[in-house]
Coordinates of C-alpha atoms and ligand atoms in Angstrom, one line a residue:
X1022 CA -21.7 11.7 -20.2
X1023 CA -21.6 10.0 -16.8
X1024 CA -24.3 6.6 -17.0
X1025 CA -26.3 4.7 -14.8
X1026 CA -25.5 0.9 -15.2
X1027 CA -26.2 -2.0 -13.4
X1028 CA -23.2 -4.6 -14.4
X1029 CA -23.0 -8.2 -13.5
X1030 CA -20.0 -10.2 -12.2
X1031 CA -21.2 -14.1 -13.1
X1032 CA -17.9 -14.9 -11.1
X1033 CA -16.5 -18.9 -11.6
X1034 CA -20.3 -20.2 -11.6
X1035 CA -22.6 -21.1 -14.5
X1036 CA -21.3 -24.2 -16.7
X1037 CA -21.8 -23.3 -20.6
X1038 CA -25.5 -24.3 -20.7
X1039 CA -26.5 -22.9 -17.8
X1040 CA -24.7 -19.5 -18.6
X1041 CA -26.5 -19.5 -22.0
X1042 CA -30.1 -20.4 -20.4
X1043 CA -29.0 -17.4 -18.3
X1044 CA -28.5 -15.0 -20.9
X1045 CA -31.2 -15.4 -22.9
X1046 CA -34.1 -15.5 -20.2
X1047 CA -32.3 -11.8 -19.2
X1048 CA -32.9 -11.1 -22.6
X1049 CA -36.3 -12.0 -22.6
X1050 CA -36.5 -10.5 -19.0
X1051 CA -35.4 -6.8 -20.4
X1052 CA -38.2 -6.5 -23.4
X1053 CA -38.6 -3.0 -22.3
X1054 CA -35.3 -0.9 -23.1
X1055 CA -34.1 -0.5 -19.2
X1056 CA -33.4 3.0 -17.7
X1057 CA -30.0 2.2 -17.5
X1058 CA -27.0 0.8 -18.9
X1059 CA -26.9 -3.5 -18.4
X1060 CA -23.9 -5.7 -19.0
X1061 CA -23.2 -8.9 -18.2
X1062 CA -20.0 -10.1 -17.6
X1063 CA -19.4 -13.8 -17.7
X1064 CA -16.6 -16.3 -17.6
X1065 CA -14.0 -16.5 -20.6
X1066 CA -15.7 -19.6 -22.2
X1067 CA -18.8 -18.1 -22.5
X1068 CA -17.9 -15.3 -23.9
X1069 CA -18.9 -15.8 -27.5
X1070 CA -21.3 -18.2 -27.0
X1071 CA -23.9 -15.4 -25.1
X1072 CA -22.5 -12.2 -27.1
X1073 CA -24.9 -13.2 -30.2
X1074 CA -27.9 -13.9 -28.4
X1075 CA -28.3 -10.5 -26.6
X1076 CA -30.0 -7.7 -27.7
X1077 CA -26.4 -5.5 -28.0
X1078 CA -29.4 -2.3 -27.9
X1079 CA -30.0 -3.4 -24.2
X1080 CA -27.0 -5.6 -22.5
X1081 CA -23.5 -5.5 -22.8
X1082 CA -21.2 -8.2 -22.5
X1083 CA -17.7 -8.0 -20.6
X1084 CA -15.0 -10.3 -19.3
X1085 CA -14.2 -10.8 -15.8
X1086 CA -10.4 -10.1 -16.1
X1087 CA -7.6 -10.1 -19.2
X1088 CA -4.3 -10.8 -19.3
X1089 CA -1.6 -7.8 -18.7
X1090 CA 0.7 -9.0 -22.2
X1091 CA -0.6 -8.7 -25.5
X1092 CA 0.0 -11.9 -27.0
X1093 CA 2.7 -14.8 -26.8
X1094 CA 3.5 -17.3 -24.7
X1095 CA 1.5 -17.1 -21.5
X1096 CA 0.2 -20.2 -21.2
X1097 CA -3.3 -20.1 -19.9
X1098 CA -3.9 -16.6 -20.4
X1099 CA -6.8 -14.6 -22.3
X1100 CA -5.6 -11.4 -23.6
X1101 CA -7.8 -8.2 -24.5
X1102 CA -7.6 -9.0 -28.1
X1103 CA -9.0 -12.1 -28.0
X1104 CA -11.9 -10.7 -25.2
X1105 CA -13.1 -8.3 -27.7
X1106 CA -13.1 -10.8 -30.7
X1107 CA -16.0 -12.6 -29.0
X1108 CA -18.0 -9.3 -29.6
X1109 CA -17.5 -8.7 -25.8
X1110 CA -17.3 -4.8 -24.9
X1111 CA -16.4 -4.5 -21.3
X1112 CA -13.9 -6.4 -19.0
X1113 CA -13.8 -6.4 -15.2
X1114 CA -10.4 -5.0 -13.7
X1115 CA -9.1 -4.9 -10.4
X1116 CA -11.7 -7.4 -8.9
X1117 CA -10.8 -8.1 -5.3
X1118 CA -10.8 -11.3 -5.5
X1119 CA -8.0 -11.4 -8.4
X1120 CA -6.1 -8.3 -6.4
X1121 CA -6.0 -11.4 -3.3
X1122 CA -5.7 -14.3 -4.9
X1123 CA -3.8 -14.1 -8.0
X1124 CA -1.4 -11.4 -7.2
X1125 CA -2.5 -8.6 -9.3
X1126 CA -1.2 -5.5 -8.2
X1127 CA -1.6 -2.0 -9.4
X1128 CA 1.4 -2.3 -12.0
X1129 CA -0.4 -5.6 -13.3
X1130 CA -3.4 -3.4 -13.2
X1131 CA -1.9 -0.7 -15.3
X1132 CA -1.0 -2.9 -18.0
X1133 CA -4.0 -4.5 -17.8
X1134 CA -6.4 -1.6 -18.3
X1135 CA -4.2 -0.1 -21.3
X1136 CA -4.6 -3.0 -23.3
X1137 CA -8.0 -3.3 -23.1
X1138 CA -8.4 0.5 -23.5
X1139 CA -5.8 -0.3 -26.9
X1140 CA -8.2 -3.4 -27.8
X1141 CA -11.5 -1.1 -27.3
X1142 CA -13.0 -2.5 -24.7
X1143 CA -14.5 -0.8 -21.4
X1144 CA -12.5 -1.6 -18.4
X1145 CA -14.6 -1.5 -15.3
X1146 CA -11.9 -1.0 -12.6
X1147 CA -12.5 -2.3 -9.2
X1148 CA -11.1 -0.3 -5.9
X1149 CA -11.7 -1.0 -2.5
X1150 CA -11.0 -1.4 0.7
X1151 CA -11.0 -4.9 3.5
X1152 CA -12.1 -4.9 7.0
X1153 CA -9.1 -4.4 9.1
X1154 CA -8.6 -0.7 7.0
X1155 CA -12.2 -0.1 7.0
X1156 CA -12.2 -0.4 10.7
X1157 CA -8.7 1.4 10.9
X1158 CA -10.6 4.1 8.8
X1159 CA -7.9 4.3 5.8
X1160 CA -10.0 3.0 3.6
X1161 CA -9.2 7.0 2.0
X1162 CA -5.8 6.3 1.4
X1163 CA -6.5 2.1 0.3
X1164 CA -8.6 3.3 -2.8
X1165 CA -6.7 6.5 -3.3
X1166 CA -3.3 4.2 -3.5
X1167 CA -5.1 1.6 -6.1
X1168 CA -6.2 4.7 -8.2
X1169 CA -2.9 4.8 -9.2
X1170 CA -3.4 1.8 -12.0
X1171 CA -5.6 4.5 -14.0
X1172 CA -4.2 8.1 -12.7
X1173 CA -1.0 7.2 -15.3
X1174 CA -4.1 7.4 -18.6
X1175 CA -4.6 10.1 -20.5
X1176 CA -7.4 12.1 -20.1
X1177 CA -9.0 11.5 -22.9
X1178 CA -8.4 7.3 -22.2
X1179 CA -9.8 7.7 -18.5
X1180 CA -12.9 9.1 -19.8
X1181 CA -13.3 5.9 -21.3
X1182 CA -13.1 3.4 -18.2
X1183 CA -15.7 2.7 -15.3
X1184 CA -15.2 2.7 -11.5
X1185 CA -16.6 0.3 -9.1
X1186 CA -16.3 0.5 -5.4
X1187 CA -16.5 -3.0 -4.0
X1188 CA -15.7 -2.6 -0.4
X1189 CA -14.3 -6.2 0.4
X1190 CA -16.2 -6.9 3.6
X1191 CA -19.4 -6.5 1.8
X1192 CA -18.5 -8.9 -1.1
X1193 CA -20.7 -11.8 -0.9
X1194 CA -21.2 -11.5 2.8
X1195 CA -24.8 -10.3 2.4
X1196 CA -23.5 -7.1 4.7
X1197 CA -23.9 -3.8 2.6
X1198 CA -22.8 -0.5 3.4
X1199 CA -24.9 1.7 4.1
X1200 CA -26.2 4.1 1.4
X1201 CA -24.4 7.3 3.4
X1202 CA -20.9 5.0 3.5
X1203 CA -21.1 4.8 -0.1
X1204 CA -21.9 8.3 -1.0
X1205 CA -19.0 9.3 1.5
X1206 CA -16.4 7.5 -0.4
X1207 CA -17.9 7.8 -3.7
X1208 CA -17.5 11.6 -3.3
X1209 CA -14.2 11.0 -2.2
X1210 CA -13.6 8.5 -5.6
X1211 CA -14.9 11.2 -7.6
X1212 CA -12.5 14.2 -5.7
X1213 CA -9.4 12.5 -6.2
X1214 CA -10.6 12.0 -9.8
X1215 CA -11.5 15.7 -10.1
X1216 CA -8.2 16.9 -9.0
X1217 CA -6.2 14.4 -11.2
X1218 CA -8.4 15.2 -14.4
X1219 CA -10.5 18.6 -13.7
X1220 CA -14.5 18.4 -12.3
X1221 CA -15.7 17.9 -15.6
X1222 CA -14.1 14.3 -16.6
X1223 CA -14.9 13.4 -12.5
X1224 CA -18.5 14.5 -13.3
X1225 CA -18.8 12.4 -16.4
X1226 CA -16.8 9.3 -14.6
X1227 CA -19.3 6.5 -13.5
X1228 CA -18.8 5.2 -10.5
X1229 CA -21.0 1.6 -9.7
X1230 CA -21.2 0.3 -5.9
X1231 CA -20.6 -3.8 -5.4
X1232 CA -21.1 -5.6 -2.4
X1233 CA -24.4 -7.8 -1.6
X1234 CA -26.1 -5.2 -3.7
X1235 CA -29.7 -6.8 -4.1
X1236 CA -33.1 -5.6 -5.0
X1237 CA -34.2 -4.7 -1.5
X1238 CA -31.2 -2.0 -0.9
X1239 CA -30.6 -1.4 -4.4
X1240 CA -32.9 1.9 -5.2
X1241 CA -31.7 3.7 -1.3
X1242 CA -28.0 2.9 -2.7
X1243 CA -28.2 4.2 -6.4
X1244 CA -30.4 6.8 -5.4
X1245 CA -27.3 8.7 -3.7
X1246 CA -25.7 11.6 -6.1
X1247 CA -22.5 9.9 -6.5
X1248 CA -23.3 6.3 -7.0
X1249 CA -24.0 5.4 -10.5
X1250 CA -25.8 1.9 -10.0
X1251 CA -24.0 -1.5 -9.4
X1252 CA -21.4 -4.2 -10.1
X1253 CA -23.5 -7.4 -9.0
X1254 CA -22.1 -10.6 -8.0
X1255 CA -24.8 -13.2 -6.2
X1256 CA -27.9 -10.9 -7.2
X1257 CA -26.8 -11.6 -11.1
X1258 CA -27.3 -15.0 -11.3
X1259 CA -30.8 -15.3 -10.8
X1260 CA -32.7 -13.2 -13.4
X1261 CA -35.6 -11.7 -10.9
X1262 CA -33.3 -10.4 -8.8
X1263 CA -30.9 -8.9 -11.3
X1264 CA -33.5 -7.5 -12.8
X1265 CA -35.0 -6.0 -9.8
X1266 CA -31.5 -4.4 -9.1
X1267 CA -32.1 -2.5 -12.4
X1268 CA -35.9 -1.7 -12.2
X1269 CA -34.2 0.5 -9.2
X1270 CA -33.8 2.7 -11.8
X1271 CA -37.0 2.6 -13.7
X1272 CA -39.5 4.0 -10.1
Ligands
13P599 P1 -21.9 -9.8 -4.3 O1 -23.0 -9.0 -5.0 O2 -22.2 -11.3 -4.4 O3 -21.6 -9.4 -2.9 O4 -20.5 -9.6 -5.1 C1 -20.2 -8.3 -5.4 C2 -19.0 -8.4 -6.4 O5 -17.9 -8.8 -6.0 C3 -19.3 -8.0 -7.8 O6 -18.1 -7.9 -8.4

C-alpha cells in the first residue's frame, strides 16, 4: 500500500550528543501516533546510538547512504549489513549531493539499492533534476535516465523501495517548487513507474518531495495526489519544525 511519510535527512550536522538530544525530544515531540509514516535518517555514528531510544511504533531510523560492496576491504566504507545491525530500517540512496560529490552514478546506485534491499532495509532513492536542465526543461528525461538504478529490480523488490524527488535547485536554497511542479513530475515519476511495473505497483509506490520543504508549504505540497509527503533536510533538525512538516498530515 502506497504511505504517507515525512523522512528526515540530518545530512553531516549533529555531533553524537546533539543527534541523541535530537532524537529523543522528537520522540517526546510525537506522543500522539502521527498520521503518517516518520523516519529519521542520521549520520553513520549515530546510528545505533538513537535506534534504541525511539519508539520503533512511530519513527523509523535510516542511513544516509551505504556502500555498493558487501563486505571486504573498502576502507572507510559502511555497508548495508552493518546499517541494519544498528536496528536501522531505511537508507537514503541516490542523494544529490552524493550523485555530485562523491561520484555515484546510476551503476553505483544499482548495486547500492540491491544490497540494501538483500540486507532488508528500505532504500529511499533520490532522483532529480539541477537548474541548467530544469530551465532547459529536460528535467523528464534527467529523472527518467536515473530511474534506471531501480527499473533493473524485480517487481516484487521495487515494491519494496521509496522515491524522493529532490529537485536540486531547491535543496537548501529555501526556493521550493511550486506544489503544481511537483505534481507535474510526480505524475510523470509514477508513469514511467507504471509502464515499467503495471498501474498497480506505480499506485502503491511512494513518492516523497525534498527541497526546502518546511511547515509553511508543507500541507499545499503533500496535499497534491501524487506527492506522498517529504524527505527533509534543514526543516529536520529543529524538532518544531519537523514536526510541523508532519502535523501537515494530521489537519
Ligand atoms: P532541504 O530541506 O534543506 O532543502 O534539503 C532537502 C534534502 O536534500 C533532503 O534530502
Amino acid at each position: 500500500m502506497r504511505k504517507n511519510i515525512v523522512a528526515g535527512n540530518w545530512k553531516m550536522n549533529k555531533t553524537l550528543q546533539e543527534g541523541i538530544a535530537l532524537a529523543k525530544e522528537l520522540n517526546e515531540a510525537l506522543a500522539e501516533k502521527p498520521n503518517c509514516d516518520v523516519v529519521i535518517c542520521t549520520p553513520f555514528i549515530h546510528l545505533a546510538s538513537v535506534t534504541p531510544l525511539v519508539d520503533a511504533a512511530k519513527i523509523g531510523v535510516g542511513a544516509e547512504n551505504c556502500a555498493d560492496k558487501a563486505s571486504g576491504a573498502y576502507t572507510g566504507e559502511v555497508s548495508a549489513e552493518m546499517v541494519a545491525s544498528t536496528g536501522a530500517k531505511y537508507v537514503i540512496l541516490g542523494h544529490s549531493e552524493r550523485r555530485a560529490y562523491y561520484g555515484e552514478t546510476v551503476a553505483i546506485l544499482e548495486e547500492k539499492v540491491k544490497l540494501a534491499l538483500a540486507n532488508g532495509l528500505t532504500p529511499i532513492f533520490c532522483i532529480g533534476e539541477v537548474l541548467e536542465e530544469r530551465e532547459a526543461n529536460k528535467q523528464n528525461e534527467v529523472v527518467a535516465a536515473q530511474m534506471e538504478s531501480v527499473f533493473s529490480l524485480s517487481p516484487e523488490d521495487f515494491s519494496k523501495i521509496v522515491l524522493a524527488y529532490e529537485p536540486v535547485w531547491a535543496i537548501g536554497t529555501g526556493k521550493t517548487a511550486t506544489p503544481e511542479q511537483a505534481q507535474e513530475i510526480h505524475a510523470f515519476i509514477r508513469s514511467i513507474v507504471a509502464d515499467k511495473y503495471g498501474k498497480e505497483i506505480a499506485d502503491n509506490t511512494s513518492i516523497l518531495y525534498g527541497g526546502s520543504c518546511k511547515p509553511s508549504n508543507a500541507k499545499e505540497l503533500f496535499s497534491n495526489p501524487d506527492v506522498d509527503g517529504g524527505l527533509i533536510g534543514g526543516a529536520a533538525l529543529k524538532v518544531s519544525d519537523f514536526k510541523g512538516i508532519i502535523d501537515a498530515f494530521n489537519a
